[in-house]
XYZ file of C-alpha atoms in Angstrom:
362
model
C -12.463 56.266 65.980
C -9.668 55.187 68.329
C -6.055 54.856 67.133
C -3.560 53.154 69.468
C -0.197 51.391 68.959
C -1.245 47.911 70.109
C 1.265 46.268 67.723
C -0.858 43.107 67.767
C 1.294 41.748 64.925
C 4.174 41.394 67.415
C 2.204 39.517 70.089
C 2.949 35.832 70.662
C -0.496 34.202 70.638
C 0.854 30.635 70.612
C 0.475 30.313 74.374
C -1.087 32.185 77.293
C 2.349 32.684 78.848
C 3.661 34.060 75.542
C 0.789 36.530 75.302
C 1.331 37.630 78.912
C 5.034 38.100 78.223
C 4.233 40.289 75.206
C 2.040 42.502 77.374
C 4.766 42.789 80.009
C 7.625 43.555 77.628
C 6.003 45.784 74.979
C 5.543 49.289 76.454
C 3.325 50.381 73.558
C 0.980 47.422 73.909
C 0.938 47.921 77.682
C 0.069 51.621 77.403
C -2.533 50.967 74.693
C -4.318 48.307 76.759
C -4.391 50.582 79.821
C -5.739 53.522 77.846
C -8.236 51.341 75.991
C -9.555 49.854 79.247
C -10.458 53.372 80.391
C -12.161 53.995 77.042
C -14.242 50.820 77.498
C -15.459 51.976 80.914
C -16.325 55.375 79.402
C -18.323 53.715 76.612
C -20.148 51.594 79.177
C -20.930 54.706 81.238
C -22.125 56.603 78.162
C -24.369 53.681 77.200
C -25.942 53.927 80.667
C -26.617 57.589 79.929
C -28.427 56.643 76.721
C -25.698 57.719 74.331
C -25.526 55.581 71.190
C -22.048 55.290 69.687
C -20.272 53.573 66.833
C -16.605 53.189 67.688
C -13.895 51.857 65.373
C -10.589 50.830 66.989
C -7.431 50.751 64.855
C -3.958 49.392 65.614
C -1.432 51.928 64.295
C 1.423 49.465 64.922
C 3.473 52.533 65.970
C 4.085 53.267 62.266
C 3.285 56.451 60.342
C 2.767 54.397 57.183
C 0.135 52.299 58.967
C -1.690 55.462 60.095
C -1.876 56.695 56.507
C -2.957 53.240 55.336
C -5.793 53.129 57.900
C -7.082 56.542 56.798
C -6.760 55.708 53.102
C -8.517 52.327 53.332
C -11.410 53.405 55.588
C -14.132 56.036 55.240
C -13.318 58.862 57.653
C -15.558 61.453 56.001
C -18.379 60.730 58.462
C -16.211 60.221 61.569
C -17.059 62.773 64.273
C -13.734 62.553 66.135
C -10.523 60.531 66.389
C -8.850 59.880 69.759
C -5.136 59.160 69.291
C -2.648 58.123 68.075
C -0.557 58.248 71.260
C 2.890 59.097 69.904
C 3.727 62.499 68.423
C 4.837 61.519 64.908
C 1.912 59.167 64.366
C -0.532 61.693 65.806
C 0.680 64.463 63.531
C 0.434 62.130 60.542
C -3.209 61.364 61.400
C -4.040 65.033 61.988
C -2.427 66.046 58.710
C -4.150 63.300 56.689
C -7.555 64.045 58.244
C -7.440 67.819 57.719
C -9.235 67.502 54.381
C -12.228 65.874 56.129
C -12.156 68.478 58.943
C -12.187 65.605 61.443
C -11.093 66.694 64.955
C -8.137 64.646 66.197
C -7.565 64.524 69.958
C -4.077 63.988 71.365
C -4.172 62.100 74.701
C -0.663 62.849 75.939
C 1.366 64.883 73.422
C 2.460 68.486 73.901
C 4.165 71.076 71.675
C 2.290 69.566 68.738
C 1.770 71.135 65.338
C -1.650 72.605 66.040
C -3.400 72.060 62.723
C -6.925 73.479 62.586
C -8.362 70.063 63.504
C -6.028 69.303 66.445
C -7.117 69.202 70.100
C -4.142 69.029 72.492
C -5.506 67.752 75.806
C -2.219 67.999 77.704
C -1.558 71.483 79.129
C 1.758 72.940 77.998
C 4.795 73.065 80.278
C 4.645 76.868 80.077
C 1.062 76.869 81.347
C 2.029 74.702 84.333
C 5.037 76.868 85.114
C 3.039 80.097 84.861
C 0.319 78.716 87.122
C 2.869 78.127 89.897
C 4.654 81.443 89.324
C 1.435 83.477 89.420
C 0.386 81.718 92.616
C 3.727 82.455 94.273
C 3.467 86.120 93.311
C 0.247 86.395 95.327
C 1.580 84.869 98.567
C 1.755 87.578 101.256
C 4.571 88.304 103.720
C 7.309 86.492 101.825
C 10.754 87.292 103.260
C 12.888 85.278 100.887
C 12.841 83.216 97.677
C 15.454 80.534 96.979
C 15.871 78.649 93.679
C 17.587 75.259 94.013
C 18.504 73.449 90.805
C 20.860 70.926 89.258
C 22.939 71.651 86.160
C 20.260 70.266 83.804
C 17.827 72.932 85.025
C 20.010 76.038 85.050
C 17.897 77.600 82.290
C 14.767 77.218 84.421
C 16.610 78.607 87.444
C 17.741 81.664 85.473
C 14.217 82.142 84.127
C 12.818 82.174 87.670
C 15.581 84.564 88.724
C 14.464 86.980 85.997
C 10.915 86.817 87.366
C 12.001 87.140 91.012
C 15.157 89.327 90.804
C 15.825 89.244 94.553
C 15.761 85.433 94.665
C 18.897 83.539 95.694
C 20.104 80.734 93.408
C 21.614 77.550 94.861
C 23.176 74.928 92.570
C 23.875 71.261 93.208
C 27.491 70.389 94.014
C 29.950 69.368 91.297
C 32.857 66.914 91.589
C 36.451 67.682 90.591
C 35.679 66.823 86.966
C 32.789 69.281 86.944
C 30.143 66.544 86.918
C 26.891 67.175 88.775
C 26.764 65.151 92.007
C 23.063 65.955 92.604
C 23.286 67.047 96.211
C 23.708 70.152 98.333
C 25.095 70.542 101.840
C 23.023 71.806 104.769
C 24.929 75.089 104.880
C 24.317 75.700 101.162
C 20.715 76.350 102.109
C 20.896 77.226 105.811
C 23.153 80.238 105.139
C 20.685 81.803 102.687
C 17.514 81.284 104.728
C 15.951 84.292 106.423
C 13.623 84.647 109.429
C 9.955 84.439 108.465
C 8.538 82.860 105.313
C 10.988 81.359 102.793
C 9.729 80.067 99.453
C 11.933 77.488 97.742
C 11.746 76.385 94.108
C 13.299 72.963 93.446
C 14.019 72.270 89.761
C 15.282 68.777 88.983
C 14.319 65.387 87.579
C 16.674 63.499 89.909
C 14.962 61.615 92.754
C 18.139 61.521 94.852
C 18.458 65.290 94.643
C 14.794 65.738 95.595
C 15.301 63.474 98.616
C 18.482 65.353 99.596
C 16.947 68.839 99.349
C 13.589 68.012 100.939
C 15.313 66.312 103.852
C 17.503 69.370 104.478
C 14.619 71.827 104.130
C 12.455 69.817 106.502
C 15.221 69.836 109.130
C 15.671 73.618 108.796
C 12.050 74.512 109.580
C 12.256 76.255 112.931
C 9.666 77.390 115.452
C 10.242 80.593 117.377
C 11.811 80.079 120.830
C 12.517 83.284 122.723
C 14.377 81.547 125.568
C 16.791 79.893 123.139
C 16.862 83.029 120.962
C 15.562 81.117 117.941
C 13.649 83.019 115.285
C 10.818 81.428 113.336
C 11.810 80.009 109.947
C 8.965 78.829 107.732
C 9.713 77.051 104.456
C 7.349 76.246 101.598
C 8.462 74.175 98.609
C 7.455 74.563 94.933
C 8.454 73.253 91.532
C 7.533 74.475 88.055
C 8.012 70.973 86.599
C 6.459 68.085 88.481
C 7.959 64.790 87.273
C 8.777 61.252 88.349
C 11.735 62.499 90.383
C 9.276 63.854 92.953
C 7.257 60.622 93.065
C 10.049 58.162 93.825
C 9.736 55.807 96.809
C 12.741 57.385 98.519
C 10.979 60.765 98.783
C 9.386 61.321 102.191
C 5.726 62.295 101.906
C 5.997 63.578 105.462
C 8.724 66.016 104.401
C 6.689 67.131 101.367
C 3.684 67.645 103.628
C 5.660 69.635 106.198
C 6.924 71.833 103.357
C 3.418 72.208 101.837
C 4.938 71.138 98.511
C 2.966 72.852 95.737
C 2.958 72.164 91.978
C 0.807 72.415 88.851
C -0.232 69.333 86.927
C -2.613 68.206 84.182
C -4.349 65.733 86.509
C -5.195 65.479 90.169
C -5.037 62.307 92.261
C -8.122 60.267 93.115
C -8.905 60.352 96.821
C -9.029 56.655 97.729
C -11.311 57.402 100.676
C -13.978 59.109 98.544
C -16.505 56.856 96.756
C -16.011 57.047 92.991
C -18.429 55.568 90.453
C -15.718 55.259 87.781
C -13.391 53.299 90.077
C -16.235 50.988 91.115
C -17.247 50.401 87.494
C -13.623 49.786 86.469
C -13.076 47.276 89.298
C -16.268 45.446 88.333
C -15.121 45.201 84.697
C -11.430 44.381 85.202
C -11.118 43.210 88.820
C -8.328 45.688 89.547
C -7.790 49.371 90.311
C -7.354 51.711 87.322
C -3.948 53.263 86.757
C -3.385 56.807 85.489
C -3.405 55.803 81.819
C -6.762 54.078 82.224
C -8.180 57.124 84.000
C -6.855 59.347 81.212
C -8.563 57.167 78.613
C -11.831 57.446 80.518
C -11.641 61.206 81.069
C -10.775 62.060 77.465
C -13.432 59.764 75.998
C -16.148 61.097 78.312
C -15.194 64.673 77.494
C -15.062 64.187 73.721
C -18.364 62.331 73.504
C -20.308 64.530 75.933
C -19.091 67.629 74.111
C -20.338 66.170 70.821
C -23.766 65.188 72.136
C -24.361 68.568 73.797
C -23.093 70.688 70.873
C -23.336 70.529 67.098
C -19.750 69.277 66.945
C -16.507 69.302 68.905
C -15.459 72.664 67.485
C -18.693 74.350 68.621
C -18.348 72.826 72.101
C -15.278 74.960 72.795
C -17.563 77.959 73.274
C -20.704 76.165 74.416
C -19.002 73.950 77.059
C -15.902 75.980 77.948
C -14.820 74.097 81.092
C -15.418 70.411 81.825
C -14.049 68.186 84.595
C -14.009 64.428 85.143
C -12.190 61.945 87.386
C -8.646 63.344 87.286
C -8.609 65.904 84.475
C -10.326 69.057 83.327
C -10.515 70.597 79.887
C -10.804 74.202 78.769
C -9.880 74.608 75.133
C -8.668 77.787 73.510
C -7.988 78.233 69.809
C -4.753 79.525 68.415
C -5.259 82.477 66.068
C -3.941 80.414 63.176
C -4.269 76.791 64.209
C -5.990 74.295 66.458
C -7.018 73.974 70.075
C -5.037 73.602 73.286
C -6.091 72.824 76.849
C -5.669 76.022 78.849
C -6.390 74.746 82.338
C -4.564 72.681 84.952
C -4.645 71.824 88.637
C -2.612 73.470 91.374
C -2.034 70.854 94.061
C -0.457 70.952 97.504
C 0.720 68.383 100.040
C -1.138 69.069 103.285
C -1.421 66.792 106.330
C -0.080 63.809 104.327
C -2.719 64.328 101.622
C -2.626 66.004 98.224
C -5.220 68.770 98.049
C -6.525 71.022 95.306
C -5.440 74.620 95.922
C -8.459 76.863 95.521
C -7.611 80.041 93.614
């Protein structure tokens, strides 16, 4: 079964333009349609593989009461798995109501969920992503210096990194006279704490302007050795423990990120547009457009859930029998909490290199 907040009851079906406007203005409908389009491509692919499926799709209307109503009015005792709902409260309502049937419920995007025995959290936790970066940094040889740059919203993260790397130098964004964060640093704020050799810099922020400011300064401070001019070599590599939209804004220079070998951990990698991809081709044939990340997520999760079920007795057994799986942009490796459900314990470590984003082999 699939549960998504389409909120069809709110859509204006009186005219084509009204329907289009509903899709544009309702973020829940928009997200549901994207995710569902990926599911449809997955079902088509599975049919090609000879997998026979019965799939029920339910509109949760973004209401907990509707979730309970759906479960109460339909027979879920013979359902093998439920994908969704998308939002945390509705998901936890479904997981709680379906515990008595022992039906596995798969969360597409939620994290820090109540891991009931029947819950599968597909999104790696923020702690897992942070630890993946930290452990990688610990293994880098010949590091002369570590700098932690953060804004006021990320002081806790900065202090946490400082506790892990005690010799690291912390740099904070500038404040105005009222003590408000201005989300910038000056060149000397960083230049004066750099050292000859390899400098590793953590940047912790969600502000695109601050990312642009810091990456521009760091890029300008990279320095090749020049004996005649008495310049020492200064190498700089950039990291973050929390990749977010602030690093993906249009004002961020990909050239700067590439020069800094910007490295981060994430739940999904990026499709290489130059590499042939059967999913992308199938999606374009079905919908006449390129898939976005939500569509790809819908495809990956559906393929994983179904293929686990057809190769094992059930989804629970597949955790041991198919420990690690990988699809278009995501991979899944579930571990069980001692008292509770299952969480995805794997993620990608990616790096900007030569204006491309590459998978860091560990």
